[in-house]
Amino acid sequence: MSALLLVVFDGLRPDMIDARVTPNLVRFGAMGTRLPFARSVFPSETRVCTASVTTGCHPRRHGVVANRIAHPRGGEAVDTGDAARLRRFEDEIGAPLVEMPTLGERLAAAGRSFAVLSSGSTGQTYVLNPRADALGQITLSAHGVHACSAAGRKLLDKLPTPAKPAPDRAEWIAEAFRTQFLPEAPDATVLWLCEPDTSAHYGGLNSSAMQAALRRTDAAFGRILDDWEAGPQRERLQIMVASDHGHTAVTGHRSVGLLLAGTPDSSRCTLVSGSSGGIVVPDGDAHRIVRLAEWFTRQEWCGCVLAAAAADAAEGVLSREVALIEHSRAAHVLFTLRNDENGTLEDGRLEIGAGTHGGLSRPEMRTVMMLAGSRIRRGWVSDWPAGLPDIAPTMLALLAVPGGGEMDGRVLTEAFADGAEPAENRSPETWEASAAGYSQVLARVRLGRHVWIDGAERYGI
């Protein structure tokens, strides 16, 4: 019976894979199947992406619609990076944060074992398997005991104390898998590595600090590969490598809150901002939503603008539906900051030259996806579309566990040694909205009922 290991390199852009810095990722790519068309989801933020990985669904269904979510009671943006805050949030709203079944739940129902090992934030780790304690499953976090499940805490007591710097955490969690899990791997494991994302944010995109962190993380992954190839798990364990989003560089800053302050329609609204952001309008007033959305289209610093379906009268504005994020928790007006070939503007504390993400630009939406193992085609490069929601149904298919058909994602059968390429024809889809001096275009790709966002751009002014 097969087992599966999913290794996620947070923030790894495909063009960062290079023989000089990531020789082990290059080696792994040659072992099996690569999917160069892999795409993220919108917003291309880590916890949103994490929920799509574990549910196989787009944000419109799983409900984790941003890294910071406006509280339904108003006046606060909830930080999804903090596991303790997420537990309180669930208590306050009387509902789960992740609204679709996760990998942990589906595997438990099938009597299969599952483990999460993460050096990402405590909130990111929680989103991967919110019911780990109830299901008796292992969640092991490099942030320590407060971010582990009960089963993970027992294991943590046997391990050396993880260091705080992000590259150390990534290396520590990879070593924990190699030494404690690989010899008798669970049926499914998610190993989430926080690099190169953290070093790109705080050391600079493609800086020496980011390159050094990525080199160390690749080496830690290489030790797992060495043991896997030489050990008894070589036939049983299939490995999938992915990233959750890409990166673009910060080229300047805009304080959206200050710029909005003089607009009467923003009164009592909740603003959530960053490289992309949103505004929640009290009572969902459609007229105010239209006016605010159109205000954004008139700002030279703004990129794409999307609004709730009820505000379809807004000129130049796309519906949230086309970005697959039409959900009650999503802000009524969503926006990205303007980007070009050099990078993007940002509303936050990251420095010029830092890596950032969350928007719809192609560098942010491009992700890594590769598979290798005894059941995977060797030396194959797929030209079929793929993305984060395809990870969970593909894992379940390889494990012969039901549930993938209920997900938004597809099974990547073209990567299987005994699989077939999709029977449907792919078709491009384009949405364009224009106003005076402003236009935006969002591109998607469809394959039957499955759809992926390719990216979006703003033109004009």
mmCIF file of C-alpha atoms in Angstrom, residues 236-452:
data_model
loop_
_atom_site.group_PDB
_atom_site.id
_atom_site.type_symbol
_atom_site.label_atom_id
_atom_site.label_comp_id
_atom_site.label_asym_id
_atom_site.label_seq_id
_atom_site.Cartn_x
_atom_site.Cartn_y
_atom_site.Cartn_z
ATOM 1 C CA ARG A 236 6.088 2.481 -0.905
ATOM 2 C CA LEU A 237 6.594 6.215 -0.422
ATOM 3 C CA GLN A 238 5.645 8.610 -3.222
ATOM 4 C CA ILE A 239 6.916 12.193 -2.882
ATOM 5 C CA MET A 240 5.319 15.395 -4.097
ATOM 6 C CA VAL A 241 7.116 18.754 -3.955
ATOM 7 C CA ALA A 242 5.192 22.011 -4.277
ATOM 8 C CA SER A 243 5.214 25.673 -3.378
ATOM 9 C CA ASP A 244 2.210 27.693 -2.322
ATOM 10 C CA HIS A 245 2.893 30.979 -4.145
ATOM 11 C CA GLY A 246 5.644 32.938 -5.787
ATOM 12 C CA HIS A 247 7.119 36.346 -4.994
ATOM 13 C CA THR A 248 7.521 39.778 -6.480
ATOM 14 C CA ALA A 249 9.670 42.643 -5.211
ATOM 15 C CA VAL A 250 8.462 45.649 -3.238
ATOM 16 C CA THR A 251 9.183 48.755 -5.335
ATOM 17 C CA GLY A 252 7.396 51.377 -3.223
ATOM 18 C CA HIS A 253 4.776 51.978 -0.539
ATOM 19 C CA ARG A 254 1.291 53.416 -0.350
ATOM 20 C CA SER A 255 -0.718 53.830 2.846
ATOM 21 C CA VAL A 256 -4.175 52.885 1.641
ATOM 22 C CA GLY A 257 -5.704 53.841 4.984
ATOM 23 C CA LEU A 258 -4.403 57.398 4.737
ATOM 24 C CA LEU A 259 -5.428 57.706 1.101
ATOM 25 C CA LEU A 260 -8.919 56.464 1.934
ATOM 26 C CA ALA A 261 -9.319 58.723 4.956
ATOM 27 C CA GLY A 262 -10.774 61.613 2.971
ATOM 28 C CA THR A 263 -13.469 59.549 1.273
ATOM 29 C CA PRO A 264 -16.866 59.670 3.003
ATOM 30 C CA ASP A 265 -17.802 56.214 1.726
ATOM 31 C CA SER A 266 -14.994 54.641 3.783
ATOM 32 C CA SER A 267 -16.541 55.710 7.098
ATOM 33 C CA ARG A 268 -16.876 52.783 9.548
ATOM 34 C CA CYS A 269 -15.432 50.381 6.967
ATOM 35 C CA THR A 270 -12.837 47.780 7.940
ATOM 36 C CA LEU A 271 -9.687 47.984 5.828
ATOM 37 C CA VAL A 272 -7.412 44.953 5.441
ATOM 38 C CA SER A 273 -4.351 45.755 3.369
ATOM 39 C CA GLY A 274 -0.910 44.613 2.225
ATOM 40 C CA SER A 275 0.208 43.777 -1.318
ATOM 41 C CA SER A 276 -3.446 43.035 -1.839
ATOM 42 C CA GLY A 277 -6.275 44.016 0.425
ATOM 43 C CA GLY A 278 -9.939 44.599 0.909
ATOM 44 C CA ILE A 279 -12.628 46.757 2.443
ATOM 45 C CA VAL A 280 -15.613 45.455 4.372
ATOM 46 C CA VAL A 281 -18.579 47.812 4.098
ATOM 47 C CA PRO A 282 -21.067 47.988 6.994
ATOM 48 C CA ASP A 283 -24.256 46.083 6.196
ATOM 49 C CA GLY A 284 -22.911 45.280 2.720
ATOM 50 C CA ASP A 285 -24.406 48.485 1.298
ATOM 51 C CA ALA A 286 -24.258 47.859 -2.466
ATOM 52 C CA HIS A 287 -24.222 51.569 -3.355
ATOM 53 C CA ARG A 288 -21.224 52.249 -1.116
ATOM 54 C CA ILE A 289 -19.479 49.147 -2.473
ATOM 55 C CA VAL A 290 -19.912 50.451 -6.024
ATOM 56 C CA ARG A 291 -18.613 53.906 -5.130
ATOM 57 C CA LEU A 292 -15.606 52.563 -3.246
ATOM 58 C CA ALA A 293 -14.750 50.067 -5.983
ATOM 59 C CA GLU A 294 -14.879 52.787 -8.612
ATOM 60 C CA TRP A 295 -12.742 55.060 -6.398
ATOM 61 C CA PHE A 296 -10.009 52.421 -6.479
ATOM 62 C CA THR A 297 -10.073 52.277 -10.272
ATOM 63 C CA ARG A 298 -9.253 56.010 -10.333
ATOM 64 C CA GLN A 299 -6.091 55.647 -8.222
ATOM 65 C CA GLU A 300 -2.799 55.421 -10.121
ATOM 66 C CA TRP A 301 -1.330 53.172 -7.390
ATOM 67 C CA CYS A 302 -4.096 50.572 -7.597
ATOM 68 C CA GLY A 303 -3.919 47.346 -9.583
ATOM 69 C CA CYS A 304 -6.921 45.054 -10.021
ATOM 70 C CA VAL A 305 -10.277 45.740 -8.357
ATOM 71 C CA LEU A 306 -12.953 43.142 -7.616
ATOM 72 C CA ALA A 307 -16.246 43.488 -5.786
ATOM 73 C CA ALA A 308 -19.100 41.424 -4.430
ATOM 74 C CA ALA A 309 -21.507 40.136 -7.051
ATOM 75 C CA ALA A 310 -24.249 42.401 -5.671
ATOM 76 C CA ALA A 311 -22.214 45.401 -6.848
ATOM 77 C CA ASP A 312 -22.237 44.447 -10.517
ATOM 78 C CA ALA A 313 -23.010 48.022 -11.557
ATOM 79 C CA ALA A 314 -19.465 49.193 -10.769
ATOM 80 C CA GLU A 315 -17.623 50.368 -13.905
ATOM 81 C CA GLY A 316 -14.203 48.868 -14.536
ATOM 82 C CA VAL A 317 -14.616 46.368 -11.691
ATOM 83 C CA LEU A 318 -14.618 42.575 -11.898
ATOM 84 C CA SER A 319 -16.771 40.305 -9.756
ATOM 85 C CA ARG A 320 -15.127 38.365 -6.939
ATOM 86 C CA GLU A 321 -16.609 35.289 -8.622
ATOM 87 C CA VAL A 322 -14.099 35.370 -11.480
ATOM 88 C CA ALA A 323 -11.241 35.176 -8.958
ATOM 89 C CA LEU A 324 -12.970 32.205 -7.243
ATOM 90 C CA ILE A 325 -13.351 34.063 -3.945
ATOM 91 C CA GLU A 326 -17.064 34.921 -3.762
ATOM 92 C CA HIS A 327 -17.534 34.099 -0.062
ATOM 93 C CA SER A 328 -19.308 35.757 2.865
ATOM 94 C CA ARG A 329 -15.984 36.310 4.664
ATOM 95 C CA ALA A 330 -14.310 37.991 1.689
ATOM 96 C CA ALA A 331 -14.088 41.771 1.739
ATOM 97 C CA HIS A 332 -16.784 43.495 -0.295
ATOM 98 C CA VAL A 333 -14.114 45.290 -2.342
ATOM 99 C CA LEU A 334 -10.849 43.495 -3.078
ATOM 100 C CA PHE A 335 -7.861 45.237 -4.596
ATOM 101 C CA THR A 336 -4.224 44.695 -5.466
ATOM 102 C CA LEU A 337 -1.564 47.361 -5.585
ATOM 103 C CA ARG A 338 -0.084 48.270 -8.925
ATOM 104 C CA ASN A 339 2.743 46.118 -10.266
ATOM 105 C CA ASP A 340 4.980 46.043 -13.310
ATOM 106 C CA GLU A 341 7.944 44.013 -14.526
ATOM 107 C CA ASN A 342 10.061 45.355 -11.643
ATOM 108 C CA GLY A 343 7.707 44.458 -8.812
ATOM 109 C CA THR A 344 4.786 45.874 -6.875
ATOM 110 C CA LEU A 345 3.734 48.589 -4.487
ATOM 111 C CA GLU A 346 2.975 47.446 -0.950
ATOM 112 C CA ASP A 347 0.972 48.746 2.019
ATOM 113 C CA GLY A 348 2.950 47.390 4.936
ATOM 114 C CA ARG A 349 6.285 47.225 6.709
ATOM 115 C CA LEU A 350 8.391 45.311 4.208
ATOM 116 C CA GLU A 351 11.388 47.179 2.843
ATOM 117 C CA ILE A 352 12.050 48.140 -0.764
ATOM 118 C CA GLY A 353 13.437 45.062 -2.527
ATOM 119 C CA ALA A 354 11.770 42.617 -0.141
ATOM 120 C CA GLY A 355 9.791 39.727 -1.529
ATOM 121 C CA THR A 356 6.040 40.010 -1.206
ATOM 122 C CA HIS A 357 2.926 38.227 -2.478
ATOM 123 C CA GLY A 358 -0.839 38.155 -2.262
ATOM 124 C CA GLY A 359 -1.727 39.625 -5.620
ATOM 125 C CA LEU A 360 -2.527 38.335 -9.080
ATOM 126 C CA SER A 361 0.717 39.071 -10.913
ATOM 127 C CA ARG A 362 2.306 36.184 -12.733
ATOM 128 C CA PRO A 363 5.415 36.020 -10.504
ATOM 129 C CA GLU A 364 3.106 35.633 -7.486
ATOM 130 C CA MET A 365 0.832 33.061 -9.112
ATOM 131 C CA ARG A 366 3.564 30.742 -10.499
ATOM 132 C CA THR A 367 4.271 27.764 -8.243
ATOM 133 C CA VAL A 368 6.372 24.613 -8.208
ATOM 134 C CA MET A 369 4.842 21.146 -8.568
ATOM 135 C CA MET A 370 6.766 17.887 -9.023
ATOM 136 C CA LEU A 371 6.178 14.214 -8.171
ATOM 137 C CA ALA A 372 8.440 11.184 -8.019
ATOM 138 C CA GLY A 373 8.209 7.606 -6.841
ATOM 139 C CA SER A 374 7.562 4.064 -7.950
ATOM 140 C CA ARG A 375 4.062 4.981 -9.175
ATOM 141 C CA ILE A 376 5.051 8.203 -10.961
ATOM 142 C CA ARG A 377 6.133 8.670 -14.568
ATOM 143 C CA ARG A 378 9.857 9.252 -14.772
ATOM 144 C CA GLY A 379 11.387 12.051 -16.832
ATOM 145 C CA TRP A 380 7.999 13.485 -17.807
ATOM 146 C CA VAL A 381 7.118 17.175 -18.193
ATOM 147 C CA SER A 382 3.374 17.784 -18.240
ATOM 148 C CA ASP A 383 1.923 20.672 -20.197
ATOM 149 C CA TRP A 384 -1.495 20.327 -18.532
ATOM 150 C CA PRO A 385 -2.779 22.990 -16.135
ATOM 151 C CA ALA A 386 -2.463 22.292 -12.423
ATOM 152 C CA GLY A 387 -2.659 24.150 -9.133
ATOM 153 C CA LEU A 388 -2.924 24.010 -5.363
ATOM 154 C CA PRO A 389 -6.455 22.503 -5.234
ATOM 155 C CA ASP A 390 -5.145 19.512 -7.230
ATOM 156 C CA ILE A 391 -2.760 18.420 -4.478
ATOM 157 C CA ALA A 392 -5.302 16.886 -2.080
ATOM 158 C CA PRO A 393 -7.294 14.850 -4.646
ATOM 159 C CA THR A 394 -4.025 13.570 -6.149
ATOM 160 C CA MET A 395 -2.788 12.487 -2.711
ATOM 161 C CA LEU A 396 -6.074 10.723 -1.979
ATOM 162 C CA ALA A 397 -6.002 8.956 -5.358
ATOM 163 C CA LEU A 398 -2.493 7.636 -4.758
ATOM 164 C CA LEU A 399 -3.633 6.385 -1.330
ATOM 165 C CA ALA A 400 -6.902 4.894 -2.676
ATOM 166 C CA VAL A 401 -8.893 7.070 -0.267
ATOM 167 C CA PRO A 402 -12.280 8.476 -1.397
ATOM 168 C CA GLY A 403 -13.290 12.119 -1.356
ATOM 169 C CA GLY A 404 -11.325 13.671 -4.200
ATOM 170 C CA GLY A 405 -14.373 13.899 -6.441
ATOM 171 C CA GLU A 406 -15.988 16.372 -4.013
ATOM 172 C CA MET A 407 -13.091 18.807 -4.364
ATOM 173 C CA ASP A 408 -12.492 21.635 -6.818
ATOM 174 C CA GLY A 409 -9.146 20.159 -7.830
ATOM 175 C CA ARG A 410 -8.471 17.323 -10.229
ATOM 176 C CA VAL A 411 -6.384 14.166 -9.883
ATOM 177 C CA LEU A 412 -3.128 14.666 -11.766
ATOM 178 C CA THR A 413 -3.437 11.325 -13.517
ATOM 179 C CA GLU A 414 -1.002 12.275 -16.276
ATOM 180 C CA ALA A 415 1.771 12.056 -13.656
ATOM 181 C CA PHE A 416 0.939 8.450 -12.732
ATOM 182 C CA ALA A 417 2.923 5.624 -14.330
ATOM 183 C CA ASP A 418 -0.366 3.864 -15.140
ATOM 184 C CA GLY A 419 -2.422 7.024 -15.602
ATOM 185 C CA ALA A 420 -3.881 8.828 -18.575
ATOM 186 C CA GLU A 421 -3.816 12.413 -19.713
ATOM 187 C CA PRO A 422 -7.039 14.422 -19.244
ATOM 188 C CA ALA A 423 -9.792 13.731 -21.727
ATOM 189 C CA GLU A 424 -11.137 17.306 -21.706
ATOM 190 C CA ASN A 425 -9.823 20.096 -23.879
ATOM 191 C CA ARG A 426 -8.296 23.065 -22.120
ATOM 192 C CA SER A 427 -9.793 26.443 -22.883
ATOM 193 C CA PRO A 428 -8.578 29.926 -21.971
ATOM 194 C CA GLU A 429 -11.005 32.307 -20.284
ATOM 195 C CA THR A 430 -10.574 36.070 -20.116
ATOM 196 C CA TRP A 431 -12.500 38.719 -18.178
ATOM 197 C CA GLU A 432 -11.996 42.400 -18.884
ATOM 198 C CA ALA A 433 -13.513 45.448 -17.245
ATOM 199 C CA SER A 434 -12.901 49.047 -18.267
ATOM 200 C CA ALA A 435 -13.639 52.563 -17.068
ATOM 201 C CA ALA A 436 -12.331 55.956 -18.139
ATOM 202 C CA GLY A 437 -8.559 55.588 -18.381
ATOM 203 C CA TYR A 438 -8.552 52.239 -16.584
ATOM 204 C CA SER A 439 -8.894 48.601 -17.571
ATOM 205 C CA GLN A 440 -8.045 45.257 -16.049
ATOM 206 C CA VAL A 441 -7.835 41.772 -17.516
ATOM 207 C CA LEU A 442 -7.975 38.494 -15.584
ATOM 208 C CA ALA A 443 -6.996 35.254 -17.329
ATOM 209 C CA ARG A 444 -8.019 31.729 -16.340
ATOM 210 C CA VAL A 445 -7.674 28.266 -17.837
ATOM 211 C CA ARG A 446 -10.476 25.707 -17.764
ATOM 212 C CA LEU A 447 -10.385 21.930 -18.106
ATOM 213 C CA GLY A 448 -13.914 20.580 -17.816
ATOM 214 C CA ARG A 449 -15.232 21.685 -14.413
ATOM 215 C CA HIS A 450 -11.725 22.531 -13.154
ATOM 216 C CA VAL A 451 -10.367 26.049 -13.388
ATOM 217 C CA TRP A 452 -7.113 27.854 -12.541
#
